CSV table of C-alpha atoms and ligand atoms in Angstrom, one decimal:
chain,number,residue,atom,x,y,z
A,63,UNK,CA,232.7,-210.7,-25.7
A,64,UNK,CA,234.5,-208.9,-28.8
A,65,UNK,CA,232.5,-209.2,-31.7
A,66,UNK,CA,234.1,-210.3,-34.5
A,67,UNK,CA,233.3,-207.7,-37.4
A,68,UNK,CA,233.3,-209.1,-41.2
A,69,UNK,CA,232.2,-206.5,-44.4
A,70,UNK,CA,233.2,-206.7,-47.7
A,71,UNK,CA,233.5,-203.6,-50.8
A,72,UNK,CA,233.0,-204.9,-54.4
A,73,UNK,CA,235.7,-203.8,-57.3
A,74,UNK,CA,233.5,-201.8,-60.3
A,75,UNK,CA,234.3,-201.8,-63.4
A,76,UNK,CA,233.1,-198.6,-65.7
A,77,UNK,CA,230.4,-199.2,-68.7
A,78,UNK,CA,230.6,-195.6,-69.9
A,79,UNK,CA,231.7,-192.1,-68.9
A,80,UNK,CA,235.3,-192.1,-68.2
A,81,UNK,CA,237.1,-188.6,-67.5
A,82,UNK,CA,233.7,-186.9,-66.8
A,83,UNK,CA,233.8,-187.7,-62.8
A,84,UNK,CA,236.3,-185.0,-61.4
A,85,UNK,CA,234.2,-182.0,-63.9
A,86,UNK,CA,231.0,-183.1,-62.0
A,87,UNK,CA,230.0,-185.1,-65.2
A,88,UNK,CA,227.9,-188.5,-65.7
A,89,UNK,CA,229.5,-191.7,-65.6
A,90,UNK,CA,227.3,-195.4,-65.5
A,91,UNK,CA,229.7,-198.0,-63.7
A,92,UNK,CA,228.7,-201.2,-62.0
A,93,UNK,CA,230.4,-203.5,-59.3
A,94,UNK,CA,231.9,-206.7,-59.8
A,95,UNK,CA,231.5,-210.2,-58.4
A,96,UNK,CA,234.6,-209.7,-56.6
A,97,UNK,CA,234.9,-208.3,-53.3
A,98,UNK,CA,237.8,-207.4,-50.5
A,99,UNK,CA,236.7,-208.5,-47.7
A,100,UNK,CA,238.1,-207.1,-44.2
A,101,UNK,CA,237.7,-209.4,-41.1
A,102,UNK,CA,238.3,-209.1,-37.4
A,103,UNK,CA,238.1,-207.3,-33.9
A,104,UNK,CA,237.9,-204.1,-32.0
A,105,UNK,CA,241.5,-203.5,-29.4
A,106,UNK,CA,241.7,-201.5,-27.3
A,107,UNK,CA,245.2,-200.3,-28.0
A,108,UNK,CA,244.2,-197.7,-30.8
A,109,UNK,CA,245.9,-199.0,-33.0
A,110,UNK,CA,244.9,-200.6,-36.5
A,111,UNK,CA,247.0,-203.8,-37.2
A,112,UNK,CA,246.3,-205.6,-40.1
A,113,UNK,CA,247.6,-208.3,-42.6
A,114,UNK,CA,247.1,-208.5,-45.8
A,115,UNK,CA,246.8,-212.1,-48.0
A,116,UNK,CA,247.7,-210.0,-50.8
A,117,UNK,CA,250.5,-208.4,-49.5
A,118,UNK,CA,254.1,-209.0,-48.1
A,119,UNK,CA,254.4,-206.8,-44.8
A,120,UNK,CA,251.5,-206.3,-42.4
A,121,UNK,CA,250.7,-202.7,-41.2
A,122,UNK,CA,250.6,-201.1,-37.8
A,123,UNK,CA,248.7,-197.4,-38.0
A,124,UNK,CA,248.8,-195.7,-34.7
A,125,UNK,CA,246.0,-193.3,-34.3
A,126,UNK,CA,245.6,-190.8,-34.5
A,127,UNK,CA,247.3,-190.7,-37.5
A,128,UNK,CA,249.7,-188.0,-38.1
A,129,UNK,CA,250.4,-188.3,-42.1
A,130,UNK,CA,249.1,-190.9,-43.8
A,131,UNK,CA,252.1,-190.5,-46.8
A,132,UNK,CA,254.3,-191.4,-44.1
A,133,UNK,CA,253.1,-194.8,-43.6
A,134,UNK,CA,254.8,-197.9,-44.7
A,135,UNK,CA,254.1,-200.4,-46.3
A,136,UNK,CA,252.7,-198.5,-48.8
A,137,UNK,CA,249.0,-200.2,-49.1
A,138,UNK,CA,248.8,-199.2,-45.2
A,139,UNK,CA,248.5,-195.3,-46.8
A,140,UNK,CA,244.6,-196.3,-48.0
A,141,UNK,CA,244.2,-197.6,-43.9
A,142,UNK,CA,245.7,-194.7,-42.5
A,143,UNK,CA,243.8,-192.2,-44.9
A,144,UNK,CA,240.2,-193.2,-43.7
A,145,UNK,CA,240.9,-193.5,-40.4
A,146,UNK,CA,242.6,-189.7,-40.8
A,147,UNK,CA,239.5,-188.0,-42.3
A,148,UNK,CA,237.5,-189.4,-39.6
A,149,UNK,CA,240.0,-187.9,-36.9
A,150,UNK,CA,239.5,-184.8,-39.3
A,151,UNK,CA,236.1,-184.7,-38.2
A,152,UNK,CA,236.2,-184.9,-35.1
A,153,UNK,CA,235.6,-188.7,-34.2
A,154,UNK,CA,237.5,-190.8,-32.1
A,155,UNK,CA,238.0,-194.3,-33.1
A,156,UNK,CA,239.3,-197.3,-31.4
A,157,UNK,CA,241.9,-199.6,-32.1
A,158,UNK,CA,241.1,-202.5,-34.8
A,159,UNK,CA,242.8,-206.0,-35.2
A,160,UNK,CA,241.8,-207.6,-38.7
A,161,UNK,CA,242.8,-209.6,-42.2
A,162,UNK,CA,242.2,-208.2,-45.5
A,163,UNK,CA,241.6,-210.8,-48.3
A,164,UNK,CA,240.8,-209.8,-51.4
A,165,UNK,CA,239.3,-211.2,-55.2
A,166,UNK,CA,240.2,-208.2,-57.1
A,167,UNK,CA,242.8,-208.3,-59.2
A,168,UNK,CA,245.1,-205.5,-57.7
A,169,UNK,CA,247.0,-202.8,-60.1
A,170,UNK,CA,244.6,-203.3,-62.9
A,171,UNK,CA,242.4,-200.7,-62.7
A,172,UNK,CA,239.6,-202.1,-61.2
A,173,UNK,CA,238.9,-200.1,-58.0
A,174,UNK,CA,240.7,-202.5,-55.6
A,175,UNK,CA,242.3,-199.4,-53.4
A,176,UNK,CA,238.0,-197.7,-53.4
A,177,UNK,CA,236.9,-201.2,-52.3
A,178,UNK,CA,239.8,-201.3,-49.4
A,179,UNK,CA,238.7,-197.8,-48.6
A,180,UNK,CA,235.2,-198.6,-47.9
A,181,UNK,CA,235.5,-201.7,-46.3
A,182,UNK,CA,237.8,-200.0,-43.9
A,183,UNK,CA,235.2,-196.9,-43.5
A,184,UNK,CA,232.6,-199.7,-42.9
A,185,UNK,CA,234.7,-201.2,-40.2
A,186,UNK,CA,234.9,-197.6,-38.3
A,187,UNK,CA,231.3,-197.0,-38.9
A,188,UNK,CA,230.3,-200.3,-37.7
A,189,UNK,CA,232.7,-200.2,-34.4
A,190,UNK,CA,231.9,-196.2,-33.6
A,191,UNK,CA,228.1,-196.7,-34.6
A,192,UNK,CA,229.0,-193.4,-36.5
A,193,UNK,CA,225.9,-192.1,-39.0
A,194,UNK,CA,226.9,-191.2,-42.2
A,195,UNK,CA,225.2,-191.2,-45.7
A,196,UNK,CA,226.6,-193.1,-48.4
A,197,UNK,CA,227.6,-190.1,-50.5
A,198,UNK,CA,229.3,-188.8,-47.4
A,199,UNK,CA,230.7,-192.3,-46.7
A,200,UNK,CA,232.2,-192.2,-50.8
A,201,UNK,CA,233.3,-188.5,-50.0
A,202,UNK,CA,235.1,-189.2,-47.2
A,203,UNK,CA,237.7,-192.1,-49.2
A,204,UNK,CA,237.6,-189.8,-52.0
A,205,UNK,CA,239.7,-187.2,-50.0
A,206,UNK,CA,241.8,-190.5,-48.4
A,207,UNK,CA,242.4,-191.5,-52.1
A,208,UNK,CA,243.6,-188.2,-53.1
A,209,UNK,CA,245.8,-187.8,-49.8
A,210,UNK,CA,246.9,-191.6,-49.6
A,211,UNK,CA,248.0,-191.8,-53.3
A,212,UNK,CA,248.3,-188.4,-54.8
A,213,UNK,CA,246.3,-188.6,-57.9
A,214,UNK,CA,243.1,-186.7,-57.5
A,215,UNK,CA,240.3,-188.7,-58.4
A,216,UNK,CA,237.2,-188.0,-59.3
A,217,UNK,CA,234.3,-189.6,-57.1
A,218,UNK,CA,232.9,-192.5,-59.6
A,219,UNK,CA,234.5,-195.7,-58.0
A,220,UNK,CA,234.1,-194.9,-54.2
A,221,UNK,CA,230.7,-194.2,-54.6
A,222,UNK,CA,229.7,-197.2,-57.4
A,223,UNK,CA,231.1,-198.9,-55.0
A,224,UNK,CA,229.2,-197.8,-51.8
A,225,UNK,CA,225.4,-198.1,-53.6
A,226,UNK,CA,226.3,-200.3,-56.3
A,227,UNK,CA,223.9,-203.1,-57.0
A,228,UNK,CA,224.3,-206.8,-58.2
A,229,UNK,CA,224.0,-206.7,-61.6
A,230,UNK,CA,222.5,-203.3,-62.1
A,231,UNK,CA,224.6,-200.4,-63.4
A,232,UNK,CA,224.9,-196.9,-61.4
A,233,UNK,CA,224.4,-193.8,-63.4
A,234,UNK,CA,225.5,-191.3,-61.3
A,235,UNK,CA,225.3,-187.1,-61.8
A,236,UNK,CA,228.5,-186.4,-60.1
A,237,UNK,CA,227.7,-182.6,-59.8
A,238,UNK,CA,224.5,-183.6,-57.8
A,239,UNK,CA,225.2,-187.2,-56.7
A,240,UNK,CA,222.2,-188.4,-58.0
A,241,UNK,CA,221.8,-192.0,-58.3
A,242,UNK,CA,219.7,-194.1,-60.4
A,243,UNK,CA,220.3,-197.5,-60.6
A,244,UNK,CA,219.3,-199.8,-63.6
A,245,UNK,CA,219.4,-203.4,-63.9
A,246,UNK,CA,221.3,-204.9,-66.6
A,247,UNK,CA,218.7,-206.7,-69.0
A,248,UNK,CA,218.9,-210.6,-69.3
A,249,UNK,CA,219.7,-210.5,-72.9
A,250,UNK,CA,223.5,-209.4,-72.4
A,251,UNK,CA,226.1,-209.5,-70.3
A,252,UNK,CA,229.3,-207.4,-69.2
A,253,UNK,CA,233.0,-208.7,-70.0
A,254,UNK,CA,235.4,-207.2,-68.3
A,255,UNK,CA,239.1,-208.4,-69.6
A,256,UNK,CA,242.6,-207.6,-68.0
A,257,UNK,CA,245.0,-206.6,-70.1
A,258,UNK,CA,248.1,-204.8,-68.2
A,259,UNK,CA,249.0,-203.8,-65.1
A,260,UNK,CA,249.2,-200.1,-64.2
A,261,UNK,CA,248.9,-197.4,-61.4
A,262,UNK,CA,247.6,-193.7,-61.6
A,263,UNK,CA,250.1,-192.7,-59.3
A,264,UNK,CA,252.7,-191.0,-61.6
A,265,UNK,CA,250.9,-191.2,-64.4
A,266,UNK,CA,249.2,-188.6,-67.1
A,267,UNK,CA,245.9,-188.8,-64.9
A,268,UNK,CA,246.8,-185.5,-63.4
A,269,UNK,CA,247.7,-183.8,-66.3
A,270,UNK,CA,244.4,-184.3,-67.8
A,271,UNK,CA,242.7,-183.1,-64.6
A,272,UNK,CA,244.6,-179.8,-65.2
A,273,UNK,CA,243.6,-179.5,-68.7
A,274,UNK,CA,240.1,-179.6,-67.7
A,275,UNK,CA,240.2,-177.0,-65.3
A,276,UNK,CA,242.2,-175.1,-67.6
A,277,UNK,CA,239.3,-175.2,-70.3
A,278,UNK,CA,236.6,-174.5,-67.3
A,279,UNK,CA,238.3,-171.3,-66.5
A,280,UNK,CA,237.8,-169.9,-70.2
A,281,UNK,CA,234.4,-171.4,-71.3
A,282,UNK,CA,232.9,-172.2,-67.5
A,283,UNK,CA,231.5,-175.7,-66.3
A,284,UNK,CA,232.5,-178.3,-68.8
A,285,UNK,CA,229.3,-180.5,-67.7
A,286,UNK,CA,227.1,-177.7,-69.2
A,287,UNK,CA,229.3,-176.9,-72.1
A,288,UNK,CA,227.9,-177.4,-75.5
A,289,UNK,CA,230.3,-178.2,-78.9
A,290,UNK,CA,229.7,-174.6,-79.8
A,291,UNK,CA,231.9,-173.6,-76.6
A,292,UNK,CA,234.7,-175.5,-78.5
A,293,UNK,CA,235.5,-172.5,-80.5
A,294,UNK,CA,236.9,-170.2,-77.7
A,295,UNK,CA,239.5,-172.7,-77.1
A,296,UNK,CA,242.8,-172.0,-79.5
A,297,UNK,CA,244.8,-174.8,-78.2
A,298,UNK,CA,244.1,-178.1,-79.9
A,299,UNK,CA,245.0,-180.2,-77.2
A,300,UNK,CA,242.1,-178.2,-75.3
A,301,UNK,CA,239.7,-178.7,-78.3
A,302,UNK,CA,240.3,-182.4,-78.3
A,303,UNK,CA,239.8,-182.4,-74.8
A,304,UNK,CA,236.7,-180.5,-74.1
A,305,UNK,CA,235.1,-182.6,-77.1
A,306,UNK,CA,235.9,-185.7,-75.2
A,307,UNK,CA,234.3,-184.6,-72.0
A,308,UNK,CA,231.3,-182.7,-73.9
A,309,UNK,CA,230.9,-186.2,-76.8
A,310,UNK,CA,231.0,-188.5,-73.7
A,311,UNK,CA,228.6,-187.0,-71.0
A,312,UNK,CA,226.1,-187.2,-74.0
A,313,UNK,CA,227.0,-190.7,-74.9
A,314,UNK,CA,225.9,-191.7,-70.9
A,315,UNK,CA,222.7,-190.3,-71.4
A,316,UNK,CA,222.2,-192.1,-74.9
A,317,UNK,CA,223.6,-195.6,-73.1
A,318,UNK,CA,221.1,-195.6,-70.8
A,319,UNK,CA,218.5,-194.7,-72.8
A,320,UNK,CA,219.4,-197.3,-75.2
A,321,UNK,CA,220.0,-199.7,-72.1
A,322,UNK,CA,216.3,-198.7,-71.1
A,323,UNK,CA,214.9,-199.4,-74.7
A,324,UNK,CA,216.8,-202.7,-75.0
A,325,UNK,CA,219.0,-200.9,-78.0
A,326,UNK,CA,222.0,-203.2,-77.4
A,327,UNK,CA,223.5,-202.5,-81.0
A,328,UNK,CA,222.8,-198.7,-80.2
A,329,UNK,CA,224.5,-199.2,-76.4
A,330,UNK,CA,227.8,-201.5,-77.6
A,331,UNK,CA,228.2,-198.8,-80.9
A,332,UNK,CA,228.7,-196.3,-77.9
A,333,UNK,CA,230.8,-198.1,-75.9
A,334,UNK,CA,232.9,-198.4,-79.0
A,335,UNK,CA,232.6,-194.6,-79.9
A,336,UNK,CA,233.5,-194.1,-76.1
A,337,UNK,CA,236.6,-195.8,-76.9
A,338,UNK,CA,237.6,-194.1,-80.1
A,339,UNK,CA,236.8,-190.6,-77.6
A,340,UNK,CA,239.1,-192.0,-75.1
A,341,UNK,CA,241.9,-192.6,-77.4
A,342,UNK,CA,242.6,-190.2,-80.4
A,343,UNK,CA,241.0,-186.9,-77.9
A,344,UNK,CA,242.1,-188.0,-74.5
A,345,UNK,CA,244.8,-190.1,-75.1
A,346,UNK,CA,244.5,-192.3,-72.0
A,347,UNK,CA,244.8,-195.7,-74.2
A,348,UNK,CA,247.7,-197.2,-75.8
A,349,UNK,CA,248.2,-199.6,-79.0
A,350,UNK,CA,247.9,-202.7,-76.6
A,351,UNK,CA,244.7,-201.4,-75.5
A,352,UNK,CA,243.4,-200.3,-78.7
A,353,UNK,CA,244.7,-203.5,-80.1
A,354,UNK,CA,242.3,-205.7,-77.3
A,355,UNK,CA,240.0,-203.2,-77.8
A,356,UNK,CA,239.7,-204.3,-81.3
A,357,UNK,CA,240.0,-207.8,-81.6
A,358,UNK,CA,237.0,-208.0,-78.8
A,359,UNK,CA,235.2,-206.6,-81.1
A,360,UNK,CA,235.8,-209.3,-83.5
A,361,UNK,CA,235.2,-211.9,-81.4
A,362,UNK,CA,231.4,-213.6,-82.0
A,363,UNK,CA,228.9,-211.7,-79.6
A,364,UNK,CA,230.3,-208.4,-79.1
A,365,UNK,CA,228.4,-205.4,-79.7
A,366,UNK,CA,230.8,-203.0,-78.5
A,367,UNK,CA,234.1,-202.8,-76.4
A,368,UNK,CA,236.1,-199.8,-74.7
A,369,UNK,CA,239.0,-199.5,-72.4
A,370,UNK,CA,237.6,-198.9,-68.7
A,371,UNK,CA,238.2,-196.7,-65.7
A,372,UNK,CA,241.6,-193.9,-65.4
A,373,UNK,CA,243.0,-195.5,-68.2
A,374,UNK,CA,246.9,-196.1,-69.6
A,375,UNK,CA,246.6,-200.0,-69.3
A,376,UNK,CA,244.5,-202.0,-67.1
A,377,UNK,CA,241.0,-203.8,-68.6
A,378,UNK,CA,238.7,-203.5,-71.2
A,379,UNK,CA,235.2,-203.8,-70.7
A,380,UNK,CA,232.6,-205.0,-73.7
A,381,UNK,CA,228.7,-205.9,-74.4
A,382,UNK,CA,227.7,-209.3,-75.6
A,383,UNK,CA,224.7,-210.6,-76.3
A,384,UNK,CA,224.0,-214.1,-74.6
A,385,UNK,CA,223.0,-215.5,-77.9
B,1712,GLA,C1,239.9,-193.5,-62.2
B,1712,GLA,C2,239.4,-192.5,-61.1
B,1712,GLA,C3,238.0,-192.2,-61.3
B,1712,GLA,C4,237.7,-191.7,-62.8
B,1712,GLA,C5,238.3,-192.7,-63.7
B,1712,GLA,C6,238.2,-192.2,-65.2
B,1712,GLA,O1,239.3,-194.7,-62.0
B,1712,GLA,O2,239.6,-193.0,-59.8
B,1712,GLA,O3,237.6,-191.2,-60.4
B,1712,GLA,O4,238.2,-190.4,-63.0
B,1712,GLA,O5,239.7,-193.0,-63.5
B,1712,GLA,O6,236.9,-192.2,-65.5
């Protein structure tokens, strides 16, 4: 009989540690309790057909797959780039019949195209009884993400999402891949709030990938760069920059350590600070996200607030005590 195959990938949303991923920097996300779930059955036509709930036009990926831009609809690109890095290596993978449903919110910045990644990598793993680690596992739709869409991501939301746990943020090393995983005390919780659509694709994120290799070739690895580097930079964008990668790596360390110590007034003033970062030096917010930013921060509760993930729109995440 054809077993019937069912795994779902969680969305994440990002406590701290935004634009610190693709420099092999920290970042502490956690995964959401929502989910995109992928259901269905091996075929033995090699080929992947699947339909979406969420979307208009099924998709119909012949394997092996010669360019995953090429395929249409456009979601189908995130299908056809896992199933194109596991051709790259060398494995041959059946055909697949299935139905994607999803609970998170799509185009708002949430991790929805990680979560379809590594629900489809589970799929092939399960049905070719392939071994892989999970870092290899998030590697592997990191290079799908980059081919599939174009904007070259660092590795923070495949792999939150891969050994994420409920609850429980992920600080993650992402020069070493390290993983230590702490549980969110009782005492607070997490809000994450949409507040405008918006895709990577096409946007600034790439820019700002640039500008951080630009600043690595004069003063070397930002991750180990101190604010006294800062000085053999004579471009002010660069300065603002570097201080933002250099402020927030520091600011991870301090979170968790306050997150440890039960400092919740310590951990929401550097969400807040995260924010402030994010906005006047890296100028990846906008007034509509400063604005929600800010009046979360007024609302009864709050002990700090930030915008979350790549950036330009999408949610804001804040720290409230229960009381
Ligand atoms: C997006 C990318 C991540 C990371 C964040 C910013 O979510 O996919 O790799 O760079 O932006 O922290």
């Amino acid at each position: 009989m054809n077993e019937t195959l069912n795994v779902s990938a969680p969305g994440r949303v990002n406590l701290i540690g935004d634009h610190t991923d693709y420099i092999g920097g920290l970042v502490m996300p956690m995964t959401l309790n929502a989910f995109t779930t992928v259901v269905g059955q091996k075929n033995i036509n090699r080929t992947w057909n699947l339909v979406s709930h969420h979307e208009a036009e099924p998709v119909s990926i012949a394997l092996p797959v010669i360019d995953p831009r090429s395929i249409t609809p456009q979601w189908g690109r995130y299908v056809a780039g896992v199933l194109n890095e596991f051709n790259k290596l060398g494995y041959e993978i059946p055909g697949f019949t299935g139905v994607i449903d999803t609970t998170i919110p799509i185009g708002s910045g949430l991790s929805s195209s990680a979560a379809l990644e590594i629900a489809i990598a589970r799929i092939v793993i399960l049905i070719t009884e392939i071994a892989m680690s999970e870092t290899d596992l998030a590697l592997l739709c990191q290079r799908a993400e980059h081919i599939a869409s174009g904007v070259p991501c660092g590795i923070m939301d495949q792999l939150c999402i891969a050994v994420g746990r409920p609850n429980t943020a992920t600080l993650i090393d992402c020069h070493t891949y390290d993983i230590q995983h702490i549980a969110m005390p009782e005492e607070i919780e997490v809000v994450t709030r949409f507040i405008s659509h918006r895709t990577l694709v096409g946007s600034e994120y790439g820019d700002r990938v640039n500008d951080c290799q630009a600043i690595e070739a004069i003063v070397g690895p930002l991750r180990l760069a101190t604010m006294n580097d800062l000085s053999h930079l004579n471009d002010d964008r660069l300065v603002r920059r570097a201080r933002h990668v250099i402020s927030e790596n520091q600011r991870v360390r301090n979170f968790a350590h306050a997150l440890t110590n039960k400092d919740f007034v310590e951990a929401g003033r550097l969400m807040t600070e995260s924010h402030a970062s994010l906005a006047n030096d890296y100028e990846t917010s906008n007034s509509t996200m400063d604005q929600a930013v800010n009046s979360m921060l007024h609302e009864s509760g709050f002990l700090g607030a930030r915008i979350t993930g790549g950036g330009f729109g999408g949610c804001i995440v804040g720290l409230r005590h229960r009381d």
